[in-house]
Each structure stands twice: as C-alpha cells, then as structure tokens.
C-alpha cells in the first residue's frame, strides 16, 4: 500500500504511476519506501516556477560524462524528491546500468557511477529522511536513448539506506521515466 492521503495536498491530488512508454511523454514515477513520487511544479520565487523535473548532462565540454534526472514534488504538503545519476549514458546508450552506492550528492560532487538518492517524509520519525542507493541492489534499464529526438526512457529499482540511520532501508520500486529533453522545459507538472 502506498502512502498517499488527502492531506498530502490541499487540492486533493493523489499521485499515480504513469504508463511505461518510450515516446518522450515527459513522465516519471516511482515508489520510494511506499511513498509515490511524481513530478509537480512549485510556485517558486521571483516570478518563476520550481520545475518538477529536470534532465541535465554534465562533464568537461564537449564530452557529456553523465546525465541526471532530478524530480521534485513541490506542491504536496509532504514534498519529496529523487535524483537519478546515470554515468556514461551518452557513451553507452541503451542498456542496463547497475546502481551503485550514493553519497547523496549530485553533479560533480556525486560519485562517478550510476546512483540514486531520494528525500521522503516518514510519519514514524515525523520528518524528512534521505535515502542513498546501496551498491548492486538494482539497475537503471535504459530502453531508449535517441539523441536526435532528445528522448531517454527506461525503468529502475534498487534498495536505499537512510543517510543518518543506515539500518533503516527502503525499496525504490516501479520506477519509470520517459523524457524528451527538447519539450521538457515547457511541460507543466500539476
């Protein structure tokens, strides 16, 4: 049973997992410790929005050595987020990327391998908890990587441990993403 209830959002929003597709539909969803995470834009500051999902790549120009899918639910009362760092996606393309240990950092501050970390609200602790992927407990399966069309699609799952309490672990399951990097900036996540 997933942890969503009507006090998650004043509007009554209840998150649902999107279908697994490979068409660049700009969708994302996963269950992290029984909390369903989907992207939702926030109101931001200074007349700009907080984007619910961002896809970016990094490395030393002109080489792209990694891609990151950065997802936030900015609207729910109990917000959540997840970041997927895929190492060497541009070099290797479609395939299976073993998920290794995360240090909870992104970009160049994170490790040089595929990893995941997330932040979720835990009722048991009455606070936000950070979970970092555990090495060799899952994979990111990239089923489509089309540079010309700007599309990256796939599925993922792994086990993650609490940053502050390592014996507290969760399963990240049912992960799926289907992103078109060209149209993503215009997508409004309600």
JSON list of C-alpha atoms in Angstrom, two decimals:
[
{"chain": "A", "resi": 1, "resn": "UNK", "atom": "CA", "xyz": [0.00, 0.00, 0.00]},
{"chain": "A", "resi": 2, "resn": "UNK", "atom": "CA", "xyz": [1.35, 3.37, -0.99]},
{"chain": "A", "resi": 3, "resn": "UNK", "atom": "CA", "xyz": [1.43, 6.27, 1.39]},
{"chain": "A", "resi": 4, "resn": "UNK", "atom": "CA", "xyz": [-0.80, 8.92, -0.08]},
{"chain": "A", "resi": 5, "resn": "UNK", "atom": "CA", "xyz": [-3.72, 10.57, 1.62]},
{"chain": "A", "resi": 6, "resn": "UNK", "atom": "CA", "xyz": [-5.87, 13.62, 1.21]},
{"chain": "A", "resi": 7, "resn": "UNK", "atom": "CA", "xyz": [-3.70, 15.76, 3.46]},
{"chain": "A", "resi": 8, "resn": "UNK", "atom": "CA", "xyz": [-0.82, 15.32, 1.02]},
{"chain": "A", "resi": 9, "resn": "UNK", "atom": "CA", "xyz": [-2.28, 18.19, -0.99]},
{"chain": "A", "resi": 10, "resn": "UNK", "atom": "CA", "xyz": [-4.97, 20.74, -0.27]},
{"chain": "A", "resi": 11, "resn": "UNK", "atom": "CA", "xyz": [-6.39, 20.25, -3.78]},
{"chain": "A", "resi": 12, "resn": "UNK", "atom": "CA", "xyz": [-6.98, 16.52, -3.21]},
{"chain": "A", "resi": 13, "resn": "UNK", "atom": "CA", "xyz": [-4.27, 15.44, -5.66]},
{"chain": "A", "resi": 14, "resn": "UNK", "atom": "CA", "xyz": [-3.46, 11.73, -5.45]},
{"chain": "A", "resi": 15, "resn": "UNK", "atom": "CA", "xyz": [-0.32, 10.68, -7.36]},
{"chain": "A", "resi": 16, "resn": "UNK", "atom": "CA", "xyz": [-0.47, 7.76, -9.78]},
{"chain": "A", "resi": 17, "resn": "UNK", "atom": "CA", "xyz": [2.25, 5.97, -11.70]},
{"chain": "A", "resi": 18, "resn": "UNK", "atom": "CA", "xyz": [2.37, 6.83, -15.40]},
{"chain": "A", "resi": 19, "resn": "UNK", "atom": "CA", "xyz": [2.41, 4.10, -18.02]},
{"chain": "A", "resi": 20, "resn": "UNK", "atom": "CA", "xyz": [5.82, 2.77, -19.11]},
{"chain": "A", "resi": 21, "resn": "UNK", "atom": "CA", "xyz": [6.35, 4.37, -22.53]},
{"chain": "A", "resi": 22, "resn": "UNK", "atom": "CA", "xyz": [9.20, 5.24, -24.91]},
{"chain": "A", "resi": 23, "resn": "UNK", "atom": "CA", "xyz": [7.74, 8.16, -26.84]},
{"chain": "A", "resi": 24, "resn": "UNK", "atom": "CA", "xyz": [9.14, 11.16, -24.95]},
{"chain": "A", "resi": 25, "resn": "UNK", "atom": "CA", "xyz": [5.93, 11.72, -22.96]},
{"chain": "A", "resi": 26, "resn": "UNK", "atom": "CA", "xyz": [7.76, 13.60, -20.16]},
{"chain": "A", "resi": 27, "resn": "UNK", "atom": "CA", "xyz": [6.56, 11.27, -17.44]},
{"chain": "A", "resi": 28, "resn": "UNK", "atom": "CA", "xyz": [8.18, 9.92, -14.28]},
{"chain": "A", "resi": 29, "resn": "UNK", "atom": "CA", "xyz": [7.10, 7.91, -11.29]},
{"chain": "A", "resi": 30, "resn": "UNK", "atom": "CA", "xyz": [8.39, 5.56, -8.60]},
{"chain": "A", "resi": 31, "resn": "UNK", "atom": "CA", "xyz": [7.58, 4.22, -5.18]},
{"chain": "A", "resi": 32, "resn": "UNK", "atom": "CA", "xyz": [10.21, 5.03, -2.54]},
{"chain": "A", "resi": 33, "resn": "UNK", "atom": "CA", "xyz": [9.53, 3.37, 0.79]},
{"chain": "A", "resi": 34, "resn": "UNK", "atom": "CA", "xyz": [5.83, 3.20, -0.13]},
{"chain": "A", "resi": 35, "resn": "UNK", "atom": "CA", "xyz": [5.72, 6.92, -0.99]},
{"chain": "A", "resi": 36, "resn": "UNK", "atom": "CA", "xyz": [4.71, 7.55, -4.58]},
{"chain": "A", "resi": 37, "resn": "UNK", "atom": "CA", "xyz": [6.91, 10.22, -6.19]},
{"chain": "A", "resi": 38, "resn": "UNK", "atom": "CA", "xyz": [5.82, 12.08, -9.31]},
{"chain": "A", "resi": 39, "resn": "UNK", "atom": "CA", "xyz": [6.99, 15.50, -10.56]},
{"chain": "A", "resi": 40, "resn": "UNK", "atom": "CA", "xyz": [4.94, 18.56, -9.62]},
{"chain": "A", "resi": 41, "resn": "UNK", "atom": "CA", "xyz": [5.97, 22.14, -10.32]},
{"chain": "A", "resi": 42, "resn": "UNK", "atom": "CA", "xyz": [6.09, 24.61, -7.46]},
{"chain": "A", "resi": 43, "resn": "UNK", "atom": "CA", "xyz": [5.33, 28.30, -7.30]},
{"chain": "A", "resi": 44, "resn": "UNK", "atom": "CA", "xyz": [8.98, 29.32, -6.99]},
{"chain": "A", "resi": 45, "resn": "UNK", "atom": "CA", "xyz": [10.20, 32.75, -6.14]},
{"chain": "A", "resi": 46, "resn": "UNK", "atom": "CA", "xyz": [10.77, 35.95, -8.08]},
{"chain": "A", "resi": 47, "resn": "UNK", "atom": "CA", "xyz": [8.03, 35.17, -10.63]},
{"chain": "A", "resi": 48, "resn": "UNK", "atom": "CA", "xyz": [9.47, 31.83, -11.73]},
{"chain": "A", "resi": 49, "resn": "UNK", "atom": "CA", "xyz": [8.40, 28.25, -11.11]},
{"chain": "A", "resi": 50, "resn": "UNK", "atom": "CA", "xyz": [10.24, 25.43, -9.42]},
{"chain": "A", "resi": 51, "resn": "UNK", "atom": "CA", "xyz": [10.44, 22.78, -12.14]},
{"chain": "A", "resi": 52, "resn": "UNK", "atom": "CA", "xyz": [9.04, 19.37, -11.19]},
{"chain": "A", "resi": 53, "resn": "UNK", "atom": "CA", "xyz": [11.52, 17.52, -13.42]},
{"chain": "A", "resi": 54, "resn": "UNK", "atom": "CA", "xyz": [14.82, 18.50, -14.99]},
{"chain": "A", "resi": 55, "resn": "UNK", "atom": "CA", "xyz": [17.10, 16.43, -17.24]},
{"chain": "A", "resi": 56, "resn": "UNK", "atom": "CA", "xyz": [20.66, 17.60, -17.44]},
{"chain": "A", "resi": 57, "resn": "UNK", "atom": "CA", "xyz": [24.03, 16.38, -18.54]},
{"chain": "A", "resi": 58, "resn": "UNK", "atom": "CA", "xyz": [27.46, 17.28, -17.33]},
{"chain": "A", "resi": 59, "resn": "UNK", "atom": "CA", "xyz": [31.12, 16.75, -17.81]},
{"chain": "A", "resi": 60, "resn": "UNK", "atom": "CA", "xyz": [34.04, 18.54, -19.36]},
{"chain": "A", "resi": 61, "resn": "UNK", "atom": "CA", "xyz": [32.98, 20.20, -22.62]},
{"chain": "A", "resi": 62, "resn": "UNK", "atom": "CA", "xyz": [32.47, 18.84, -25.22]},
{"chain": "A", "resi": 63, "resn": "UNK", "atom": "CA", "xyz": [32.09, 15.44, -23.56]},
{"chain": "A", "resi": 64, "resn": "UNK", "atom": "CA", "xyz": [28.93, 14.61, -21.63]},
{"chain": "A", "resi": 65, "resn": "UNK", "atom": "CA", "xyz": [30.03, 12.10, -18.99]},
{"chain": "A", "resi": 66, "resn": "UNK", "atom": "CA", "xyz": [26.77, 11.80, -17.05]},
{"chain": "A", "resi": 67, "resn": "UNK", "atom": "CA", "xyz": [23.05, 12.61, -17.13]},
{"chain": "A", "resi": 68, "resn": "UNK", "atom": "CA", "xyz": [20.82, 13.35, -14.16]},
{"chain": "A", "resi": 69, "resn": "UNK", "atom": "CA", "xyz": [17.06, 13.11, -13.83]},
{"chain": "A", "resi": 70, "resn": "UNK", "atom": "CA", "xyz": [16.11, 15.46, -10.99]},
{"chain": "A", "resi": 71, "resn": "UNK", "atom": "CA", "xyz": [12.49, 15.11, -9.84]},
{"chain": "A", "resi": 72, "resn": "UNK", "atom": "CA", "xyz": [10.63, 17.09, -7.16]},
{"chain": "A", "resi": 73, "resn": "UNK", "atom": "CA", "xyz": [7.08, 17.18, -5.89]},
{"chain": "A", "resi": 74, "resn": "UNK", "atom": "CA", "xyz": [6.96, 20.83, -4.85]},
{"chain": "A", "resi": 75, "resn": "UNK", "atom": "CA", "xyz": [3.18, 21.03, -4.33]},
{"chain": "A", "resi": 76, "resn": "UNK", "atom": "CA", "xyz": [2.28, 18.38, -1.78]},
{"chain": "A", "resi": 77, "resn": "UNK", "atom": "CA", "xyz": [2.25, 19.29, 1.90]},
{"chain": "A", "resi": 78, "resn": "UNK", "atom": "CA", "xyz": [4.82, 16.50, 2.42]},
{"chain": "A", "resi": 79, "resn": "UNK", "atom": "CA", "xyz": [7.12, 17.13, -0.54]},
{"chain": "A", "resi": 80, "resn": "UNK", "atom": "CA", "xyz": [9.50, 14.53, -1.94]},
{"chain": "A", "resi": 81, "resn": "UNK", "atom": "CA", "xyz": [12.35, 14.27, -4.42]},
{"chain": "A", "resi": 82, "resn": "UNK", "atom": "CA", "xyz": [14.53, 11.75, -6.22]},
{"chain": "A", "resi": 83, "resn": "UNK", "atom": "CA", "xyz": [17.68, 12.12, -8.29]},
{"chain": "A", "resi": 84, "resn": "UNK", "atom": "CA", "xyz": [18.99, 9.50, -10.72]},
{"chain": "A", "resi": 85, "resn": "UNK", "atom": "CA", "xyz": [22.60, 9.91, -11.86]},
{"chain": "A", "resi": 86, "resn": "UNK", "atom": "CA", "xyz": [23.38, 7.81, -14.96]},
{"chain": "A", "resi": 87, "resn": "UNK", "atom": "CA", "xyz": [27.09, 7.61, -15.71]},
{"chain": "A", "resi": 88, "resn": "UNK", "atom": "CA", "xyz": [28.25, 7.35, -19.35]},
{"chain": "A", "resi": 89, "resn": "UNK", "atom": "CA", "xyz": [24.74, 7.34, -20.85]},
{"chain": "A", "resi": 90, "resn": "UNK", "atom": "CA", "xyz": [25.86, 9.31, -23.90]},
{"chain": "A", "resi": 91, "resn": "UNK", "atom": "CA", "xyz": [28.79, 6.94, -24.44]},
{"chain": "A", "resi": 92, "resn": "UNK", "atom": "CA", "xyz": [26.95, 3.63, -23.85]},
{"chain": "A", "resi": 93, "resn": "UNK", "atom": "CA", "xyz": [23.35, 4.43, -24.85]},
{"chain": "A", "resi": 94, "resn": "UNK", "atom": "CA", "xyz": [20.62, 1.87, -24.28]},
{"chain": "A", "resi": 95, "resn": "UNK", "atom": "CA", "xyz": [21.33, -0.89, -21.80]},
{"chain": "A", "resi": 96, "resn": "UNK", "atom": "CA", "xyz": [21.47, -1.89, -18.15]},
{"chain": "A", "resi": 97, "resn": "UNK", "atom": "CA", "xyz": [23.30, 0.38, -15.70]},
{"chain": "A", "resi": 98, "resn": "UNK", "atom": "CA", "xyz": [23.99, -1.24, -12.30]},
{"chain": "A", "resi": 99, "resn": "UNK", "atom": "CA", "xyz": [23.10, 1.10, -9.44]},
{"chain": "A", "resi": 100, "resn": "UNK", "atom": "CA", "xyz": [25.99, 1.60, -7.03]},
{"chain": "A", "resi": 101, "resn": "UNK", "atom": "CA", "xyz": [26.47, 3.41, -3.70]},
{"chain": "A", "resi": 102, "resn": "UNK", "atom": "CA", "xyz": [25.31, 7.03, -3.50]},
{"chain": "A", "resi": 103, "resn": "UNK", "atom": "CA", "xyz": [26.81, 9.74, -1.31]},
{"chain": "A", "resi": 104, "resn": "UNK", "atom": "CA", "xyz": [23.66, 11.87, -1.57]},
{"chain": "A", "resi": 105, "resn": "UNK", "atom": "CA", "xyz": [25.33, 14.44, -3.83]},
{"chain": "A", "resi": 106, "resn": "UNK", "atom": "CA", "xyz": [24.66, 15.32, -7.44]},
{"chain": "A", "resi": 107, "resn": "UNK", "atom": "CA", "xyz": [26.70, 16.58, -10.36]},
{"chain": "A", "resi": 108, "resn": "UNK", "atom": "CA", "xyz": [30.47, 16.62, -9.86]},
{"chain": "A", "resi": 109, "resn": "UNK", "atom": "CA", "xyz": [30.07, 16.23, -6.09]},
{"chain": "A", "resi": 110, "resn": "UNK", "atom": "CA", "xyz": [28.48, 12.81, -6.56]},
{"chain": "A", "resi": 111, "resn": "UNK", "atom": "CA", "xyz": [30.32, 9.59, -7.36]},
{"chain": "A", "resi": 112, "resn": "UNK", "atom": "CA", "xyz": [31.42, 8.78, -10.93]},
{"chain": "A", "resi": 113, "resn": "UNK", "atom": "CA", "xyz": [28.96, 5.91, -11.29]},
{"chain": "A", "resi": 114, "resn": "UNK", "atom": "CA", "xyz": [25.22, 5.36, -11.60]},
{"chain": "A", "resi": 115, "resn": "UNK", "atom": "CA", "xyz": [23.41, 6.02, -8.31]},
{"chain": "A", "resi": 116, "resn": "UNK", "atom": "CA", "xyz": [20.12, 7.25, -6.85]},
{"chain": "A", "resi": 117, "resn": "UNK", "atom": "CA", "xyz": [19.11, 9.23, -3.80]},
{"chain": "A", "resi": 118, "resn": "UNK", "atom": "CA", "xyz": [15.78, 10.49, -2.55]},
{"chain": "A", "resi": 119, "resn": "UNK", "atom": "CA", "xyz": [14.09, 12.52, 0.18]},
{"chain": "A", "resi": 120, "resn": "UNK", "atom": "CA", "xyz": [10.75, 11.42, 1.60]},
{"chain": "A", "resi": 121, "resn": "UNK", "atom": "CA", "xyz": [8.59, 12.24, 4.62]},
{"chain": "A", "resi": 122, "resn": "UNK", "atom": "CA", "xyz": [8.41, 9.46, 7.23]},
{"chain": "A", "resi": 123, "resn": "UNK", "atom": "CA", "xyz": [5.47, 9.57, 9.64]},
{"chain": "A", "resi": 124, "resn": "UNK", "atom": "CA", "xyz": [7.40, 7.33, 12.07]},
{"chain": "A", "resi": 125, "resn": "UNK", "atom": "CA", "xyz": [10.09, 9.99, 12.55]},
{"chain": "A", "resi": 126, "resn": "UNK", "atom": "CA", "xyz": [7.84, 12.97, 11.84]},
{"chain": "A", "resi": 127, "resn": "UNK", "atom": "CA", "xyz": [10.46, 14.36, 9.49]},
{"chain": "A", "resi": 128, "resn": "UNK", "atom": "CA", "xyz": [12.17, 14.14, 6.15]},
{"chain": "A", "resi": 129, "resn": "UNK", "atom": "CA", "xyz": [14.63, 11.32, 5.64]},
{"chain": "A", "resi": 130, "resn": "UNK", "atom": "CA", "xyz": [17.33, 10.99, 2.98]},
{"chain": "A", "resi": 131, "resn": "UNK", "atom": "CA", "xyz": [17.93, 7.60, 1.39]},
{"chain": "A", "resi": 132, "resn": "UNK", "atom": "CA", "xyz": [21.01, 6.68, -0.64]},
{"chain": "A", "resi": 133, "resn": "UNK", "atom": "CA", "xyz": [21.25, 3.77, -3.08]},
{"chain": "A", "resi": 134, "resn": "UNK", "atom": "CA", "xyz": [23.06, 0.63, -1.92]},
{"chain": "A", "resi": 135, "resn": "UNK", "atom": "CA", "xyz": [25.55, -0.89, -4.36]},
{"chain": "A", "resi": 136, "resn": "UNK", "atom": "CA", "xyz": [24.40, -3.76, -6.56]},
{"chain": "A", "resi": 137, "resn": "UNK", "atom": "CA", "xyz": [20.79, -3.83, -5.35]},
{"chain": "A", "resi": 138, "resn": "UNK", "atom": "CA", "xyz": [19.23, -2.75, -8.63]},
{"chain": "A", "resi": 139, "resn": "UNK", "atom": "CA", "xyz": [19.58, -1.29, -12.10]},
{"chain": "A", "resi": 140, "resn": "UNK", "atom": "CA", "xyz": [18.57, 1.54, -14.35]},
{"chain": "A", "resi": 141, "resn": "UNK", "atom": "CA", "xyz": [17.41, -0.09, -17.58]},
{"chain": "A", "resi": 142, "resn": "UNK", "atom": "CA", "xyz": [17.60, 2.48, -20.39]},
{"chain": "A", "resi": 143, "resn": "UNK", "atom": "CA", "xyz": [15.28, 1.11, -23.07]},
{"chain": "A", "resi": 144, "resn": "UNK", "atom": "CA", "xyz": [15.51, 4.11, -25.43]},
{"chain": "A", "resi": 145, "resn": "UNK", "atom": "CA", "xyz": [18.22, 6.71, -25.89]},
{"chain": "A", "resi": 146, "resn": "UNK", "atom": "CA", "xyz": [17.70, 8.77, -29.03]},
{"chain": "A", "resi": 147, "resn": "UNK", "atom": "CA", "xyz": [19.95, 11.83, -29.15]},
{"chain": "A", "resi": 148, "resn": "UNK", "atom": "CA", "xyz": [18.39, 13.25, -32.32]},
{"chain": "A", "resi": 149, "resn": "UNK", "atom": "CA", "xyz": [14.86, 13.07, -30.88]},
{"chain": "A", "resi": 150, "resn": "UNK", "atom": "CA", "xyz": [16.03, 14.10, -27.39]},
{"chain": "A", "resi": 151, "resn": "UNK", "atom": "CA", "xyz": [14.41, 11.04, -25.81]},
{"chain": "A", "resi": 152, "resn": "UNK", "atom": "CA", "xyz": [15.60, 8.93, -22.89]},
{"chain": "A", "resi": 153, "resn": "UNK", "atom": "CA", "xyz": [13.28, 6.27, -21.46]},
{"chain": "A", "resi": 154, "resn": "UNK", "atom": "CA", "xyz": [13.65, 3.44, -19.00]},
{"chain": "A", "resi": 155, "resn": "UNK", "atom": "CA", "xyz": [12.86, 1.77, -15.71]},
{"chain": "A", "resi": 156, "resn": "UNK", "atom": "CA", "xyz": [14.70, 1.47, -12.39]},
{"chain": "A", "resi": 157, "resn": "UNK", "atom": "CA", "xyz": [14.63, -0.09, -8.94]},
{"chain": "A", "resi": 158, "resn": "UNK", "atom": "CA", "xyz": [17.04, -0.53, -6.04]},
{"chain": "A", "resi": 159, "resn": "UNK", "atom": "CA", "xyz": [17.40, -0.63, -2.27]},
{"chain": "A", "resi": 160, "resn": "UNK", "atom": "CA", "xyz": [18.43, 2.51, -0.38]},
{"chain": "A", "resi": 161, "resn": "UNK", "atom": "CA", "xyz": [19.65, 3.19, 3.15]},
{"chain": "A", "resi": 162, "resn": "UNK", "atom": "CA", "xyz": [18.88, 6.10, 5.41]},
{"chain": "A", "resi": 163, "resn": "UNK", "atom": "CA", "xyz": [21.72, 8.62, 5.41]},
{"chain": "A", "resi": 164, "resn": "UNK", "atom": "CA", "xyz": [21.53, 9.12, 9.19]},
{"chain": "A", "resi": 165, "resn": "UNK", "atom": "CA", "xyz": [20.32, 5.68, 10.26]},
{"chain": "A", "resi": 166, "resn": "UNK", "atom": "CA", "xyz": [21.98, 3.09, 7.97]},
{"chain": "A", "resi": 167, "resn": "UNK", "atom": "CA", "xyz": [19.97, 0.13, 9.33]},
{"chain": "A", "resi": 168, "resn": "UNK", "atom": "CA", "xyz": [16.78, 1.84, 8.05]},
{"chain": "A", "resi": 169, "resn": "UNK", "atom": "CA", "xyz": [16.40, 0.72, 4.43]},
{"chain": "A", "resi": 170, "resn": "UNK", "atom": "CA", "xyz": [13.67, 1.14, 1.83]},
{"chain": "A", "resi": 171, "resn": "UNK", "atom": "CA", "xyz": [12.91, -0.30, -1.58]},
{"chain": "A", "resi": 172, "resn": "UNK", "atom": "CA", "xyz": [12.68, 2.04, -4.56]},
{"chain": "A", "resi": 173, "resn": "UNK", "atom": "CA", "xyz": [10.38, 0.19, -6.96]},
{"chain": "A", "resi": 174, "resn": "UNK", "atom": "CA", "xyz": [8.20, 0.59, -10.04]},
{"chain": "A", "resi": 175, "resn": "UNK", "atom": "CA", "xyz": [10.48, 3.36, -11.33]},
{"chain": "A", "resi": 176, "resn": "UNK", "atom": "CA", "xyz": [9.86, 4.59, -14.84]},
{"chain": "A", "resi": 177, "resn": "UNK", "atom": "CA", "xyz": [10.80, 7.64, -16.90]},
{"chain": "A", "resi": 178, "resn": "UNK", "atom": "CA", "xyz": [10.10, 8.78, -20.45]},
{"chain": "A", "resi": 179, "resn": "UNK", "atom": "CA", "xyz": [11.66, 12.16, -21.16]},
{"chain": "A", "resi": 180, "resn": "UNK", "atom": "CA", "xyz": [12.00, 14.38, -24.21]},
{"chain": "A", "resi": 181, "resn": "UNK", "atom": "CA", "xyz": [14.75, 16.85, -23.36]},
{"chain": "A", "resi": 182, "resn": "UNK", "atom": "CA", "xyz": [13.57, 19.24, -26.10]},
{"chain": "A", "resi": 183, "resn": "UNK", "atom": "CA", "xyz": [10.00, 19.59, -24.81]},
{"chain": "A", "resi": 184, "resn": "UNK", "atom": "CA", "xyz": [10.57, 19.02, -21.07]},
{"chain": "A", "resi": 185, "resn": "UNK", "atom": "CA", "xyz": [11.17, 22.72, -20.25]},
{"chain": "A", "resi": 186, "resn": "UNK", "atom": "CA", "xyz": [7.64, 23.57, -21.44]},
{"chain": "A", "resi": 187, "resn": "UNK", "atom": "CA", "xyz": [5.94, 20.73, -19.54]},
{"chain": "A", "resi": 188, "resn": "UNK", "atom": "CA", "xyz": [3.77, 21.85, -16.63]},
{"chain": "A", "resi": 189, "resn": "UNK", "atom": "CA", "xyz": [3.54, 19.22, -13.89]},
{"chain": "A", "resi": 190, "resn": "UNK", "atom": "CA", "xyz": [0.34, 19.76, -11.91]}
]
